[in-house]
Short mmCIF file of C-alpha atoms in Angstrom, two decimals:
data_model
loop_
_atom_site.label_atom_id
_atom_site.label_comp_id
_atom_site.label_asym_id
_atom_site.label_seq_id
_atom_site.Cartn_x
_atom_site.Cartn_y
_atom_site.Cartn_z
CA MET U 117 -20.92 42.48 -19.37
CA CYS U 118 -20.12 45.05 -16.73
CA GLU U 119 -23.60 46.00 -15.59
CA ASN U 120 -22.29 46.87 -12.17
CA GLN U 121 -20.51 49.92 -13.40
CA SER U 122 -23.66 51.88 -14.09
CA GLN U 123 -24.90 51.11 -10.59
CA HIS U 124 -21.79 51.81 -8.69
CA GLY U 125 -19.77 54.09 -10.87
CA PRO U 126 -16.41 53.27 -12.37
CA GLN U 127 -14.50 50.51 -10.69
CA GLU U 128 -11.16 48.96 -11.19
CA HIS U 129 -12.86 45.79 -12.31
CA CYS U 130 -16.16 44.05 -12.26
CA SER U 131 -17.24 40.48 -12.49
CA THR U 132 -19.55 39.03 -15.10
CA TYR U 133 -21.12 37.03 -12.34
CA ILE U 134 -22.21 39.27 -9.59
CA ASP U 135 -21.36 42.32 -7.62
CA SER U 136 -21.55 40.85 -4.17
CA GLN U 137 -21.69 44.36 -2.66
CA GLN U 138 -19.30 43.09 -0.05
CA PRO U 139 -16.55 45.29 1.30
CA ARG U 140 -13.70 45.33 -1.19
CA VAL U 141 -10.50 43.60 -0.20
CA PHE U 142 -7.00 44.60 -1.10
CA LEU U 143 -5.19 42.30 -3.49
CA SER U 144 -1.54 42.58 -4.31
CA CYS U 145 0.16 40.16 -6.67
CA TRP U 146 2.58 39.99 -9.59
CA VAL U 147 1.11 39.53 -13.04
CA ASN U 148 3.48 39.06 -15.99
CA GLY U 149 6.28 40.70 -14.05
CA GLU U 150 4.32 43.76 -12.97
CA ILE U 151 3.09 44.34 -9.47
CA ILE U 152 -0.67 44.76 -9.31
CA SER U 153 -2.54 46.37 -6.45
CA ALA U 154 -6.32 46.47 -6.57
CA GLN U 155 -9.41 46.74 -4.44
CA ILE U 156 -11.41 43.68 -5.43
CA ASP U 157 -14.70 42.01 -4.78
CA PRO U 158 -13.78 38.99 -2.59
CA MET U 159 -16.17 36.78 -4.55
CA ILE U 160 -14.73 37.02 -8.05
CA THR U 161 -12.63 34.29 -9.57
CA LEU U 162 -9.04 34.86 -10.55
CA LEU U 163 -10.10 34.29 -14.17
CA ASN U 164 -12.61 37.14 -14.00
CA PHE U 165 -10.11 39.40 -12.26
CA LEU U 166 -7.59 38.82 -15.05
CA ARG U 167 -10.12 39.26 -17.83
CA GLN U 168 -12.40 42.01 -16.53
CA GLY U 169 -10.17 43.66 -13.98
CA LEU U 170 -6.87 43.68 -15.83
CA LYS U 171 -8.31 43.33 -19.35
CA LEU U 172 -5.95 40.45 -20.04
CA LEU U 173 -8.28 38.71 -22.47
CA GLY U 174 -5.84 36.03 -23.62
CA THR U 175 -6.91 33.70 -20.83
CA LYS U 176 -10.19 32.13 -21.91
CA GLU U 177 -13.23 30.83 -20.10
CA GLY U 178 -14.51 27.57 -21.54
CA CYS U 179 -16.38 25.38 -19.10
CA GLY U 180 -15.78 27.40 -15.94
CA GLU U 181 -15.49 24.09 -14.03
CA GLY U 182 -11.91 22.97 -14.43
CA GLU U 183 -12.62 20.47 -17.19
CA CYS U 184 -11.39 22.21 -20.36
CA GLY U 185 -8.18 23.99 -19.38
CA ALA U 186 -8.84 27.10 -21.52
CA CYS U 187 -8.21 29.26 -18.43
CA THR U 188 -4.84 27.70 -17.58
CA ILE U 189 -2.33 30.17 -16.16
CA ILE U 190 0.91 29.72 -14.25
CA MET U 191 0.67 30.66 -10.58
CA ASN U 192 3.77 30.39 -8.41
CA GLY U 193 5.38 28.19 -11.04
CA GLU U 194 2.46 25.78 -11.39
CA ALA U 195 -0.15 25.42 -14.13
CA VAL U 196 -3.59 25.93 -12.60
CA ASN U 197 -7.18 26.50 -13.72
CA ALA U 198 -7.94 30.17 -13.03
CA CYS U 199 -11.69 29.51 -13.08
CA LEU U 200 -11.49 27.47 -9.87
CA ILE U 201 -9.45 29.97 -7.90
CA LEU U 202 -10.76 33.05 -6.15
CA ALA U 203 -8.86 36.22 -6.92
CA VAL U 204 -8.27 36.72 -3.18
CA GLU U 205 -6.40 33.39 -3.10
CA ALA U 206 -3.78 34.95 -5.36
CA GLN U 207 -2.55 37.29 -2.63
CA ASP U 208 1.23 37.76 -3.09
CA ALA U 209 1.25 35.22 -5.93
CA GLU U 210 3.38 35.38 -9.06
CA ILE U 211 1.14 34.91 -12.06
CA THR U 212 1.98 34.45 -15.72
CA THR U 213 -0.73 34.58 -18.37
CA VAL U 214 -0.35 34.02 -22.09
CA GLU U 215 0.34 37.76 -22.48
CA GLY U 216 3.50 37.24 -20.42
CA LEU U 217 5.06 34.76 -22.84
CA SER U 218 6.21 37.21 -25.49
CA THR U 219 8.79 39.91 -24.88
CA GLY U 220 8.82 43.29 -26.60
CA GLY U 221 6.26 42.18 -29.16
CA GLN U 222 8.39 39.18 -30.10
CA LEU U 223 6.78 35.77 -29.88
CA SER U 224 8.53 33.29 -27.63
CA ILE U 225 10.01 30.14 -29.13
CA LEU U 226 7.01 28.17 -27.84
CA GLN U 227 4.54 30.52 -29.54
CA SER U 228 6.56 30.56 -32.79
CA GLU U 229 6.64 26.77 -32.83
CA PHE U 230 2.84 26.64 -32.40
CA VAL U 231 2.51 28.96 -35.39
CA SER U 232 5.04 27.24 -37.65
CA GLN U 233 3.76 23.74 -36.89
CA ASP U 234 0.07 24.66 -37.33
CA ALA U 235 -0.63 23.68 -33.75
CA LEU U 236 -3.86 25.63 -33.68
CA GLN U 237 -7.00 25.94 -35.71
CA CYS U 238 -9.68 28.03 -33.99
CA GLY U 239 -7.23 29.14 -31.31
CA PHE U 240 -9.56 29.04 -28.30
CA CYS U 241 -7.61 26.36 -26.45
CA THR U 242 -4.25 27.81 -27.47
CA PRO U 243 -3.55 30.16 -24.52
CA GLY U 244 -4.27 27.33 -22.08
CA MET U 245 -2.21 24.87 -24.12
CA LEU U 246 0.69 27.31 -24.19
CA MET U 247 0.59 27.80 -20.42
CA SER U 248 0.43 24.07 -19.67
CA ALA U 249 3.32 23.58 -22.09
CA ARG U 250 5.31 26.45 -20.54
CA ALA U 251 4.85 25.01 -17.03
CA LEU U 252 6.06 21.62 -18.29
CA LEU U 253 9.10 23.10 -20.05
CA ASP U 254 9.95 25.07 -16.92
CA ARG U 255 10.12 21.71 -15.08
CA THR U 256 12.04 19.89 -17.79
CA LEU U 257 13.52 20.79 -21.15
CA ASP U 258 13.68 17.15 -22.11
CA PRO U 259 10.08 15.96 -21.86
CA THR U 260 9.03 12.61 -23.27
CA ASP U 261 5.87 12.36 -25.38
CA PRO U 262 3.96 10.72 -22.50
CA GLU U 263 5.04 13.61 -20.25
CA ILE U 264 3.81 16.14 -22.81
CA LYS U 265 0.52 14.29 -23.12
CA GLU U 266 0.15 14.20 -19.33
CA ALA U 267 0.84 17.94 -19.10
CA ILE U 268 -1.85 18.84 -21.64
CA ALA U 269 -4.39 16.14 -20.72
CA GLY U 270 -6.40 18.83 -18.94
CA ASN U 271 -6.52 21.05 -22.05
CA LEU U 272 -9.25 20.13 -24.48
CA CYS U 273 -8.89 20.96 -28.17
CA ARG U 274 -12.12 20.50 -30.12
CA CYS U 275 -10.37 20.98 -33.47
CA THR U 276 -8.43 17.82 -32.56
CA GLY U 277 -5.05 19.28 -33.25
CA TYR U 278 -3.24 17.36 -30.56
CA SER U 279 -0.50 15.87 -32.76
CA PRO U 280 0.89 19.20 -34.01
CA ILE U 281 0.59 20.60 -30.46
CA ILE U 282 2.70 17.74 -29.08
CA ALA U 283 5.19 18.22 -31.93
CA ALA U 284 5.40 21.97 -31.28
CA ILE U 285 6.08 21.46 -27.57
CA SER U 286 8.68 18.83 -28.36
CA SER U 287 10.49 21.02 -30.90
CA THR U 288 10.37 23.99 -28.49
CA ALA U 289 12.12 21.86 -25.90
CA LYS U 290 14.80 21.00 -28.45
CA LYS U 291 15.31 24.65 -29.48
CA GLU U 292 15.40 25.88 -25.89
CA ARG U 293 17.94 23.17 -25.02
CA GLU U 294 20.13 24.31 -27.91
CA GLU U 295 19.73 27.95 -26.93
CA ARG U 296 20.84 27.15 -23.41
CA LYS U 297 24.08 25.50 -24.61
CA MET F 1351 -23.34 32.73 -10.15
CA PHE F 1352 -22.07 32.45 -6.61
CA SER F 1353 -24.32 33.08 -3.64
CA GLN F 1354 -23.02 35.53 -1.06
CA PHE F 1355 -20.09 34.38 1.01
CA LYS F 1356 -17.38 35.80 3.16
CA TYR F 1357 -13.76 34.76 2.59
CA VAL F 1358 -11.43 34.23 5.54
CA LYS F 1359 -7.80 33.17 5.31
CA ALA F 1360 -7.17 31.39 8.58
CA GLN F 1361 -3.74 31.41 10.21
CA THR F 1362 -4.33 28.74 12.85
CA ILE F 1363 -6.39 25.60 13.28
CA ASP F 1364 -8.11 27.11 16.33
CA GLU F 1365 -9.32 29.99 14.18
CA VAL F 1366 -10.87 27.49 11.73
CA LEU F 1367 -12.48 25.54 14.56
CA THR F 1368 -14.01 28.69 16.02
CA TYR F 1369 -15.67 29.47 12.69
CA LEU F 1370 -16.81 25.85 12.30
CA GLY F 1371 -18.29 25.96 15.81
CA ASP F 1372 -20.62 28.82 14.85
CA ARG F 1373 -23.94 27.04 14.40
CA ASP F 1374 -25.62 30.02 12.76
CA ARG F 1375 -23.34 29.96 9.77
CA CYS F 1376 -22.77 27.55 6.92
CA VAL F 1377 -19.00 27.36 6.87
CA LYS F 1378 -17.04 25.50 4.19
CA ILE F 1379 -13.38 24.69 4.17
CA LEU F 1380 -11.50 25.90 1.10
CA ALA F 1381 -8.33 23.99 0.30
CA GLY F 1382 -7.78 23.28 -3.42
CA GLY F 1383 -11.32 24.30 -4.28
CA THR F 1384 -11.45 21.92 -7.23
CA ASP F 1385 -14.68 20.31 -5.99
CA LEU F 1386 -16.09 23.13 -3.86
CA MET F 1387 -15.79 25.89 -6.46
CA VAL F 1388 -17.60 23.76 -9.04
CA LEU F 1389 -20.44 23.06 -6.59
CA MET F 1390 -20.61 26.76 -5.74
CA GLN F 1391 -20.71 27.76 -9.42
CA ARG F 1392 -23.72 25.43 -9.76
CA ASN F 1393 -25.24 26.72 -6.51
CA LEU F 1394 -25.21 23.21 -5.07
CA GLU F 1395 -23.15 24.59 -2.21
CA THR F 1396 -24.10 28.02 -0.87
CA PRO F 1397 -21.80 28.64 2.09
CA ASP F 1398 -21.99 31.86 4.11
CA CYS F 1399 -18.35 31.66 4.82
CA LEU F 1400 -15.29 30.12 3.15
CA ILE F 1401 -12.29 29.40 5.34
CA ASP F 1402 -9.08 29.10 3.36
CA ILE F 1403 -6.74 26.71 5.21
CA LYS F 1404 -3.76 26.98 2.84
CA GLY F 1405 -1.96 29.47 5.07
CA ILE F 1406 -1.83 27.18 8.12
CA GLU F 1407 1.61 25.64 8.63
CA GLU F 1408 0.35 22.42 10.24
CA MET F 1409 -1.84 21.73 7.19
CA LYS F 1410 1.19 21.78 4.87
CA ARG F 1411 2.86 18.85 6.62
CA LEU F 1412 3.91 15.95 4.44
CA ASP F 1413 6.31 13.91 6.49
CA PHE F 1414 7.41 10.39 7.08
CA VAL F 1415 8.80 9.04 10.31
CA GLN F 1416 10.50 5.63 10.25
CA GLY F 1417 8.53 3.18 12.36
CA VAL F 1418 5.57 5.55 12.67
CA GLY F 1419 4.48 6.27 9.13
CA LEU F 1420 3.33 9.03 6.82
CA PHE F 1421 1.29 12.12 7.66
CA VAL F 1422 -0.41 14.09 4.90
CA GLY F 1423 -1.77 17.46 6.02
CA ALA F 1424 -5.04 18.86 4.71
CA SER F 1425 -3.48 21.32 2.27
CA VAL F 1426 -1.03 18.87 0.66
CA THR F 1427 -1.83 18.69 -3.05
CA VAL F 1428 -2.23 15.59 -5.16
CA ASN F 1429 0.81 16.56 -7.23
CA GLN F 1430 2.86 16.76 -4.03
CA VAL F 1431 1.76 13.17 -3.44
CA THR F 1432 2.81 12.12 -6.96
CA GLU F 1433 6.21 13.76 -6.43
CA SER F 1434 6.88 12.36 -2.95
CA LYS F 1435 9.78 9.91 -3.10
CA ILE F 1436 8.68 8.07 0.02
CA ILE F 1437 5.13 7.61 -1.32
CA LEU F 1438 6.37 6.34 -4.68
CA GLU F 1439 8.70 3.90 -2.92
CA LYS F 1440 6.55 2.67 -0.04
CA TYR F 1441 2.93 3.43 -0.82
CA GLN F 1442 3.01 2.63 -4.53
CA ALA F 1443 -0.76 2.26 -5.01
CA LEU F 1444 -1.29 5.76 -3.58
CA GLY F 1445 1.29 7.33 -5.89
CA GLN F 1446 -0.17 5.51 -8.90
CA ALA F 1447 -3.74 6.55 -8.04
CA ALA F 1448 -2.67 10.17 -7.53
CA LYS F 1449 -1.18 10.16 -11.05
CA THR F 1450 -4.56 9.13 -12.50
CA LEU F 1451 -6.57 11.78 -10.66
CA ALA F 1452 -7.98 14.46 -12.98
CA SER F 1453 -5.52 16.63 -14.93
CA TYR F 1454 -2.10 18.07 -14.11
CA GLN F 1455 -3.53 21.55 -13.48
CA LEU F 1456 -6.21 20.23 -11.14
CA ARG F 1457 -3.67 18.09 -9.28
CA ASN F 1458 -1.68 21.25 -8.58
CA ARG F 1459 -4.64 22.51 -6.53
CA ALA F 1460 -6.65 19.40 -5.50
CA THR F 1461 -5.68 17.95 -2.13
CA LEU F 1462 -5.53 14.36 -0.90
CA VAL F 1463 -7.66 15.22 2.12
CA GLY F 1464 -10.14 17.02 -0.11
CA ASN F 1465 -10.48 13.93 -2.30
CA VAL F 1466 -11.34 11.93 0.83
CA CYS F 1467 -13.68 14.55 2.38
CA ASN F 1468 -15.56 14.99 -0.89
CA ALA F 1469 -16.45 11.31 -0.38
CA SER F 1470 -17.17 10.46 -3.99
CA PRO F 1471 -17.86 6.72 -4.40
CA GLY F 1472 -15.22 6.81 -7.13
CA ALA F 1473 -12.58 8.81 -5.20
CA ASP F 1474 -9.28 7.66 -6.69
CA LEU F 1475 -7.23 8.04 -3.52
CA ALA F 1476 -9.72 6.35 -1.18
CA GLY F 1477 -8.99 2.77 -2.29
CA PRO F 1478 -5.22 3.02 -1.80
CA LEU F 1479 -5.71 4.77 1.55
CA LEU F 1480 -8.05 1.96 2.66
CA ILE F 1481 -5.53 -0.78 1.88
CA PHE F 1482 -2.84 1.11 3.79
CA GLU F 1483 -5.25 1.26 6.75
CA ALA F 1484 -5.15 5.05 6.87
CA ASN F 1485 -6.46 7.07 9.80
CA VAL F 1486 -8.34 10.35 9.55
CA HIS F 1487 -7.30 13.06 12.01
CA ILE F 1488 -10.29 15.15 13.04
CA ALA F 1489 -10.41 18.27 15.18
CA SER F 1490 -13.21 20.39 16.65
CA LEU F 1491 -13.57 22.77 19.57
CA ASP F 1492 -14.55 19.70 21.63
CA GLY F 1493 -11.18 18.05 21.04
CA ARG F 1494 -9.41 15.82 18.59
CA ARG F 1495 -10.14 12.27 17.43
CA VAL F 1496 -8.55 9.78 15.08
CA LEU F 1497 -10.77 7.49 13.05
CA PRO F 1498 -9.93 4.60 10.71
CA LEU F 1499 -10.75 5.66 7.14
CA ALA F 1500 -12.88 2.50 6.81
CA GLN F 1501 -15.34 4.11 9.26
CA PHE F 1502 -15.28 7.55 7.66
CA PHE F 1503 -17.56 7.18 4.63
CA THR F 1504 -21.30 6.80 5.21
CA GLY F 1505 -22.71 7.20 1.68
CA PRO F 1506 -22.22 8.98 -1.64
CA LYS F 1507 -20.72 12.37 -0.73
CA LYS F 1508 -21.45 11.65 2.95
CA THR F 1509 -19.07 11.16 5.86
CA VAL F 1510 -19.21 10.92 9.65
CA LEU F 1511 -17.82 14.44 9.87
CA ALA F 1512 -19.98 16.75 12.00
CA ALA F 1513 -20.56 20.37 10.92
CA ASN F 1514 -18.11 21.65 13.54
CA GLU F 1515 -15.33 19.22 12.61
CA LEU F 1516 -12.24 19.69 10.49
CA VAL F 1517 -10.00 17.02 8.98
CA THR F 1518 -6.47 18.16 9.71
CA GLY F 1519 -4.73 15.31 7.93
CA ILE F 1520 -4.51 11.63 7.11
CA SER F 1521 -1.89 9.26 8.45
CA LEU F 1522 -0.68 5.93 7.11
CA PRO F 1523 1.20 3.39 9.22
CA ASP F 1524 4.79 2.58 8.24
CA LEU F 1525 5.25 -0.52 6.09
CA SER F 1526 7.93 -3.19 5.90
CA SER F 1527 10.13 -2.87 2.88
CA GLY F 1528 8.96 -5.53 0.42
CA ASP F 1529 5.34 -4.49 0.86
CA GLN F 1530 3.87 -4.37 -2.67
CA SER F 1531 0.80 -2.56 -3.89
CA LEU F 1532 -0.82 -1.25 -7.04
CA TYR F 1533 -3.79 0.73 -8.32
CA LEU F 1534 -5.62 -0.14 -11.53
CA LYS F 1535 -8.25 2.16 -12.95
CA GLN F 1536 -10.59 1.78 -15.85
CA ALA F 1537 -11.82 5.04 -17.35
CA ARG F 1538 -13.38 6.05 -20.66
CA VAL F 1539 -10.37 8.01 -21.83
CA LYS F 1540 -6.77 8.02 -20.74
CA GLY F 1541 -6.05 11.17 -18.78
CA HIS F 1542 -8.55 13.38 -16.99
CA ASP F 1543 -11.53 11.11 -16.43
CA LEU F 1544 -13.41 9.73 -13.48
CA GLY F 1545 -12.95 6.02 -12.89
CA ILE F 1546 -15.50 3.44 -13.97
CA VAL F 1547 -13.88 1.02 -11.53
CA GLY F 1548 -10.76 1.45 -9.41
CA VAL F 1549 -8.94 -1.47 -7.79
CA ALA F 1550 -6.31 -0.97 -5.10
CA MET F 1551 -4.50 -4.11 -3.96
CA ARG F 1552 -1.68 -4.72 -1.54
CA LEU F 1553 0.38 -7.79 -0.68
CA THR F 1554 2.23 -7.36 2.59
CA LEU F 1555 5.63 -8.82 3.36
CA ASP F 1556 3.94 -11.46 5.53
CA GLN F 1557 1.77 -12.44 2.56
CA LYS F 1558 -1.49 -10.79 3.55
CA PHE F 1559 -3.70 -9.39 0.77
CA LEU F 1560 -5.66 -6.16 1.22
CA VAL F 1561 -8.14 -5.10 -1.46
CA ALA F 1562 -10.30 -2.01 -1.92
CA LEU F 1563 -12.53 -0.93 -4.81
CA SER F 1564 -13.95 2.42 -5.83
CA ALA F 1565 -16.95 3.35 -8.00
CA VAL F 1566 -18.73 0.01 -7.39
CA ALA F 1567 -20.67 0.85 -4.21
CA PRO F 1568 -22.13 3.91 -2.41
CA THR F 1569 -18.68 4.46 -0.87
CA PRO F 1570 -15.17 3.22 -1.62
CA ILE F 1571 -15.00 -0.22 0.03
CA ARG F 1572 -12.57 -2.78 1.45
CA LEU F 1573 -13.41 -6.29 0.32
CA LEU F 1574 -12.66 -8.32 3.45
CA GLU F 1575 -14.25 -11.52 2.11
CA LEU F 1576 -12.08 -11.41 -0.98
CA GLU F 1577 -9.02 -10.75 1.18
CA GLU F 1578 -9.83 -13.83 3.33
CA PHE F 1579 -10.26 -15.93 0.21
CA LEU F 1580 -6.92 -14.78 -1.22
CA ASN F 1581 -5.14 -15.27 2.10
CA ALA F 1582 -6.56 -18.79 2.59
CA HIS F 1583 -5.54 -20.20 -0.78
CA PRO F 1584 -2.18 -21.14 -2.30
CA ARG F 1585 -0.66 -18.88 -4.97
CA THR F 1586 -1.62 -20.92 -8.02
CA PRO F 1587 -2.25 -19.35 -11.43
CA GLU F 1588 -5.95 -20.14 -10.92
CA LEU F 1589 -6.10 -17.97 -7.81
CA ALA F 1590 -6.27 -14.75 -9.87
CA THR F 1591 -9.07 -16.13 -12.06
CA LYS F 1592 -11.05 -17.26 -9.03
CA ALA F 1593 -10.57 -13.89 -7.33
CA GLY F 1594 -11.85 -12.17 -10.47
CA GLU F 1595 -14.96 -14.35 -10.40
CA MET F 1596 -15.48 -13.90 -6.69
CA VAL F 1597 -15.37 -10.09 -6.75
CA GLN F 1598 -18.29 -10.10 -9.19
CA LYS F 1599 -20.42 -11.86 -6.55
CA LEU F 1600 -19.40 -9.47 -3.78
CA ILE F 1601 -20.14 -6.10 -5.38
CA HIS F 1602 -23.41 -4.56 -6.58
CA PRO F 1603 -22.48 -1.59 -8.77
CA ILE F 1604 -25.02 0.73 -10.38
CA SER F 1605 -25.38 2.00 -13.93
CA ASP F 1606 -24.64 5.68 -14.48
CA VAL F 1607 -23.44 8.08 -17.17
CA ARG F 1608 -19.99 6.50 -17.21
CA ALA F 1609 -20.84 2.80 -17.40
CA SER F 1610 -23.53 0.17 -16.95
CA ALA F 1611 -23.63 -2.07 -13.90
CA GLU F 1612 -22.87 -5.06 -16.15
CA TYR F 1613 -19.76 -3.40 -17.55
CA ARG F 1614 -18.58 -2.45 -14.07
CA LEU F 1615 -18.96 -6.07 -12.91
CA LEU F 1616 -17.02 -7.33 -15.91
CA ILE F 1617 -14.24 -4.78 -15.52
CA ALA F 1618 -14.00 -5.30 -11.74
CA GLY F 1619 -13.39 -8.99 -12.43
CA VAL F 1620 -10.74 -8.24 -15.04
CA LEU F 1621 -8.92 -5.67 -12.88
CA VAL F 1622 -8.94 -7.86 -9.74
CA LYS F 1623 -7.60 -10.81 -11.75
CA ARG F 1624 -4.92 -8.57 -13.25
CA ALA F 1625 -3.96 -7.11 -9.88
CA VAL F 1626 -3.57 -10.54 -8.25
CA THR F 1627 -1.51 -11.77 -11.20
CA LEU F 1628 0.75 -8.71 -11.18
CA LEU F 1629 1.33 -8.79 -7.43
CA THR F 1630 2.00 -12.51 -7.22
CA THR F 1631 4.30 -12.63 -10.25
CA ARG F 1632 6.13 -9.48 -9.18
CA GLU F 1633 6.76 -11.24 -5.89
CA ALA F 1634 8.01 -14.40 -7.60
CA ASN F 1635 10.51 -12.30 -9.54
#
C-alpha cells in the first residue's frame, strides 16, 4: 500500500509501484464532471492516480498490461485502458470512471440493466464492462450484437457471463432510445 | 515497477529530435504507449526519458491527396484508421487489418506507426502496408529520409531506425479505383488476439498481385516469388489451390505459444488460397 507516506509525509496520492522522488508535476483534468488539480509523481499510471490519488476504487486493476479491460475508463469520449496511460498524459482530459455513471445515488439505466439481467457474478470485470458499454452507447444507441461484442472484446469476464452482458447493453440501448423520444 | 524516467511532452518535431540526438540518454518515443508501457512495466524497456509526441500537430496528420496518396502521422490511432472513409474505400486490406488489431480500447490509443516501429513479426498492419508499397518517413537532426517499408524491418522487434531517428509518418501511394485488397487473419479467438498467420493480398487494376504475410518469418514479408507465379498464370480455379501449395514451400515459420510451425504452414496455405479465390471472384463479379 502507501509506504511512501511514512517516508515523505502526507501526500495527495501515492503509487503502489514506486515513489520516483522526481519533482512533482501539476496535473489538471476533469474527473466525473469535477475539476481536479493535483501535484503528482510523473511516473504513476492514470489507473493508480484514480485509485490511490482520488480514491476512486471502482476502476480495477487486473493484468496491468492492457489485456483484461478491468481498468477501462472513458477519456475524452473514448474507452481506454487506464493501466497503460501515465497520469501526466491526462492533462486537460475529460475522464469518466464507473463512479460517474450514476447521478445522485441513482443507478443509470445501463447499471440497472446489468443488475436486473444478472450481467455480473463476481463483479470484478463489471466497471470495465460498463465503461466499454457506455462508450459504445455514446457512439450509437442502435448497436448490433457484433458491435456490442467488438466493444467489449477487450473486457475479460472469467465468470463467463457474456450473454447477459450483451443482453443488458442491448436492452439499455432500447430504453435510452425510448427515453430520447 | 517502472525504472526512473523523465516525461517530456514535446511541442515540435525539432524538440523531439534534439532529445533523440542526446547520446548519453536512453530516449523512448511515447505515442499510444500500448507496447511501450507493457515493456516498461516488465522492465524490458528502461528509458531515462519518455518523449510524448501526441501534442505535435504534424504527427496528427491523416490526409489523402488525389494523385499523391495517403499520409498517416505518427500519432494517428488505429481506430482513426478503421474510421477513415478513404482507407475503407481505397486501402481495404489496411482498414480490415486495423479492425482485427487488439481490442477497441487499445485501438483508441495504439498507433499505426507504433505498430510498425514495434516491428513484431506478427504486426497486423505491416502486411497491408507492404502490399500498398508504403514508405516510412524518418527524421533526425542530420536530416530527413524516406525509406520503403520493405527495407525497414531487420528482425523480430528490430528495424533500421538509428537511436537518433524518429518516424514522423507513413505514406501510401494513391491507387486506381478498382484496386482490390483484403486481409485475412487466423487467431485463436475472435477479437483481441495476436495473429497466428496474417495474409494481405492486393490485385491492382492492371491485374498485378501483391502478397505479404505476417507471423511466418522473423519480420512481416512480401512474397515476390508467389506474386510472380500469380501474375504469370491465367485466372483458373486451380490457380488459388496452386498458390496455396506454393506459399507452403516459400515460408519457414516457427512454433511458438500460439501455434506450431506445421499449423502455420497449413493455415498459410488455406488463407492464401482463400484470398486468391476471393479477389479473383470479386473481380469477375
